[in-house]
Amino acid sequence: MSTVTTVIDGKAAAASVIEAVTSAATTLESSGHRKPGLAVVIVGDDPASHAYVGAKSRMAKQCGFNSIQHTLPEETSQEDLMALVAALNADPDIDGILVQLPLPKHLDSEPVIQSILPEKDVDGLHILNAGKLATGDLKTGLISCTPAGAMILVRQIHGKDLSGLNALVIGRSNLFGKPMAQLLLNANATVTIGHSRSRDLPELARQADILVAAVGRAEMVKADWLKPGATVIDVGINRVAAPEKGEGKFKLVGDVAFAECKPIAKAISPVPGGVGPMTIAMLMANTVIAAHRRAGVAAPSF
Amino acid sequence: MSTVTTVIDGKAAAASVIEAVTSAATTLESSGHRKPGLAVVIVGDDPASHAYVGAKSRMAKQCGFNSIQHTLPEETSQEDLMALVAALNADPDIDGILVQLPLPKHLDSEPVIQSILPEKDVDGLHILNAGKLATGDLKTGLISCTPAGAMILVRQIHGKDLSGLNALVIGRSNLFGKPMAQLLLNANATVTIGHSRSRDLPELARQADILVAAVGRAEMVKADWLKPGATVIDVGINRVAAPEKGEGKFKLVGDVAFAECKPIAKAISPVPGGVGPMTIAMLMANTVIAAHRRAGVAAPSF
């Protein structure tokens, strides 16, 4: 392509969401309501999970939220975890509840997640929220954070109406692929969902004006998969060996071979710094939305 | 194509579902449980709605169900209709509740449908049932009848696993297009959802091994839209003038130009006699499933 490719700046987009969230939280509080309250629950000692939870708690404070972290021991029983969620459901100061996944192996995450009140389900994982999204109700539920964030990046490039554009989502998880497809469809894209059982992903990809990859396979999408001028959203985060950084060193790469795809694309999101920062920003957005609804005040949209 | 095209016999497929439903209802009753109970609610005097409801009530009786029809006057209030649904929700003899749509214009159907207990929502229209289907849970919810019936026809041709097959669903309604896409995806097809805002439906169609049309435009899908050897499922029911039958006469046609498409397809469902008869059969299937779950007995699958 002779034109210059846009490298989508997820950090800047996330910062802009956080700014809007902070402003909405301030306005809510200054109009006589309490601060938005986010409860983050973590069970066990997994260092990666603790790092994620720490980042979420810090971001919540930065947004002006009341952020409460519940750290439970590894040996916590299903009953005790469910009892904590029930208490947080009943707590009038809590607008959002996030249970950090994965849980230790002896715990069953699905009943825990489904026991969160749908209106406090800021991760957007409750079946009722999935049902609202699946039936095109984007106004009263809470939408899974990563697809909601990826959509904001798509909108930066194409605007709100994707009529006439072909979108391919590679990956069909409940966390990302399915809700992403529903959001794209709702924006009038013609949506294809490809996955591990698809016959010819490269051929499907070559027809996509918008290609969203979420499979967890390092640099799977190659330059010859792309339609020239496509928008490429890379949701993969893969840890691969980086001997150039020294023995035993690793780096993060996406599902898209960025260097070779960039010259073909119209716009492309990098890893890291693309979709990644949007996830936590949308968690804050969901929390401030939930707080507004709870306060009976019109919620901002993102 | 040199091979002979299969014209999919929806009447026979529906009869086979009805036979299995009747047998399951008999077994349930003979093991000491009560008959499955289906309540059908109709408001007003629309002749077409009364014809549908009559057919459903008769079929329920034929299946050995306890079938109760509630016929409410045109001027019924929202409150009275909601009160009837609440009473049917609480009635231990009722397994399934169907509110015939459309309702008279002064009534709001959505709160009525969403007030039906999800486990009695045999039309599969409750958000919780949509959410279960959207997240791949096909075991604990109730699935919208027409897509569930269309899937049985697809399975007749391709079996349960659609890996490697490209499916195109034309139409994105909550009643049909979206749940159909989810069912096809769940069966491992690579699924595209096309609609009125799609750029080139004929080109999309020519890549589909399974083409499902549900747009409500008479004979829109032409022979040159088809990939040779495709399976074509026609969900449209359109009333068009049939001067050959006499002045002012009408006939029913689908969204597919059947006569010209038949020689190209591997299998094709006719209108009438294709998907149509499956809808009412799947309503009976959902009712017998709901009755089994209520009785705490393993439910049959269809």
mmCIF file of C-alpha atoms in Angstrom, chain A residues 126-128 130-132 134-136 161 163-166 172 174 178 182 185-186 188-195 197-199 204 207 209 227, chain B residues 126-128 130-132 134-136 161 163-166 172 174 178 182 185-186 188-195 197-199 204 207 209 227:
data_model
loop_
_atom_site.group_PDB
_atom_site.id
_atom_site.type_symbol
_atom_site.label_atom_id
_atom_site.label_comp_id
_atom_site.label_asym_id
_atom_site.label_seq_id
_atom_site.Cartn_x
_atom_site.Cartn_y
_atom_site.Cartn_z
ATOM 1 C CA HIS A 126 -23.419 -13.420 33.397
ATOM 2 C CA ILE A 127 -25.779 -15.354 31.102
ATOM 3 C CA LEU A 128 -28.343 -12.560 31.339
ATOM 4 C CA ALA A 130 -24.757 -12.485 27.313
ATOM 5 C CA GLY A 131 -28.443 -12.823 26.395
ATOM 6 C CA LYS A 132 -28.940 -9.082 26.203
ATOM 7 C CA ALA A 134 -27.024 -11.667 21.827
ATOM 8 C CA THR A 135 -30.440 -10.093 21.295
ATOM 9 C CA GLY A 136 -29.022 -6.690 20.415
ATOM 10 C CA ASP A 161 -21.811 2.092 11.118
ATOM 11 C CA SER A 163 -22.619 -1.366 6.789
ATOM 12 C CA GLY A 164 -21.129 -3.037 3.743
ATOM 13 C CA LEU A 165 -17.959 -4.163 5.522
ATOM 14 C CA ASN A 166 -17.013 -7.817 5.920
ATOM 15 C CA ARG A 172 -15.302 -18.416 19.166
ATOM 16 C CA ASN A 174 -17.643 -16.901 25.195
ATOM 17 C CA LYS A 178 -18.851 -14.648 20.317
ATOM 18 C CA GLN A 182 -22.373 -9.820 18.129
ATOM 19 C CA LEU A 185 -23.148 -7.524 13.725
ATOM 20 C CA ASN A 186 -24.960 -4.946 15.792
ATOM 21 C CA ASN A 188 -24.144 -3.653 10.691
ATOM 22 C CA ALA A 189 -21.004 -5.515 9.612
ATOM 23 C CA THR A 190 -21.387 -8.756 7.689
ATOM 24 C CA VAL A 191 -19.798 -11.083 10.221
ATOM 25 C CA THR A 192 -18.049 -14.414 9.803
ATOM 26 C CA ILE A 193 -16.854 -16.466 12.764
ATOM 27 C CA GLY A 194 -13.886 -18.675 11.937
ATOM 28 C CA HIS A 195 -12.224 -21.132 14.313
ATOM 29 C CA ARG A 197 -12.595 -26.283 12.640
ATOM 30 C CA SER A 198 -12.734 -23.854 9.720
ATOM 31 C CA ARG A 199 -11.584 -25.180 6.360
ATOM 32 C CA LEU A 204 -11.688 -16.307 4.733
ATOM 33 C CA GLN A 207 -12.183 -11.335 2.211
ATOM 34 C CA ASP A 209 -12.276 -5.628 5.634
ATOM 35 C CA LYS A 227 -6.972 -8.113 2.109
ATOM 36 C CA HIS B 126 -36.426 -15.248 27.245
ATOM 37 C CA ILE B 127 -33.108 -13.406 27.518
ATOM 38 C CA LEU B 128 -31.779 -16.091 29.839
ATOM 39 C CA ALA B 130 -30.874 -16.539 24.530
ATOM 40 C CA GLY B 131 -27.837 -16.146 26.798
ATOM 41 C CA LYS B 132 -27.499 -19.889 27.315
ATOM 42 C CA ALA B 134 -25.214 -17.630 22.923
ATOM 43 C CA THR B 135 -22.694 -19.130 25.350
ATOM 44 C CA GLY B 136 -23.002 -22.636 23.920
ATOM 45 C CA ASP B 161 -20.560 -32.188 13.040
ATOM 46 C CA SER B 163 -16.574 -28.972 10.748
ATOM 47 C CA GLY B 164 -15.090 -27.539 7.570
ATOM 48 C CA LEU B 165 -18.435 -26.414 6.165
ATOM 49 C CA ASN B 166 -19.227 -22.778 5.443
ATOM 50 C CA ARG B 172 -30.285 -11.436 11.730
ATOM 51 C CA ASN B 174 -33.564 -12.478 17.407
ATOM 52 C CA LYS B 178 -29.058 -14.995 15.443
ATOM 53 C CA GLN B 182 -25.305 -19.850 17.110
ATOM 54 C CA LEU B 185 -21.456 -22.391 15.111
ATOM 55 C CA ASN B 186 -22.008 -24.783 17.982
ATOM 56 C CA ASN B 188 -18.581 -26.406 14.235
ATOM 57 C CA ALA B 189 -19.657 -24.725 11.005
ATOM 58 C CA THR B 190 -17.839 -21.591 9.892
ATOM 59 C CA VAL B 191 -20.732 -19.162 10.099
ATOM 60 C CA THR B 192 -21.407 -15.914 8.260
ATOM 61 C CA ILE B 193 -24.392 -13.734 9.046
ATOM 62 C CA GLY B 194 -25.545 -11.664 6.099
ATOM 63 C CA HIS B 195 -28.374 -9.124 6.117
ATOM 64 C CA ARG B 197 -26.664 -4.074 5.043
ATOM 65 C CA SER B 198 -24.371 -6.680 3.474
ATOM 66 C CA ARG B 199 -22.428 -5.599 0.397
ATOM 67 C CA LEU B 204 -21.377 -14.546 0.020
ATOM 68 C CA GLN B 207 -19.269 -19.658 -0.852
ATOM 69 C CA ASP B 209 -22.051 -25.113 1.717
ATOM 70 C CA LYS B 227 -22.555 -23.025 -4.765
#
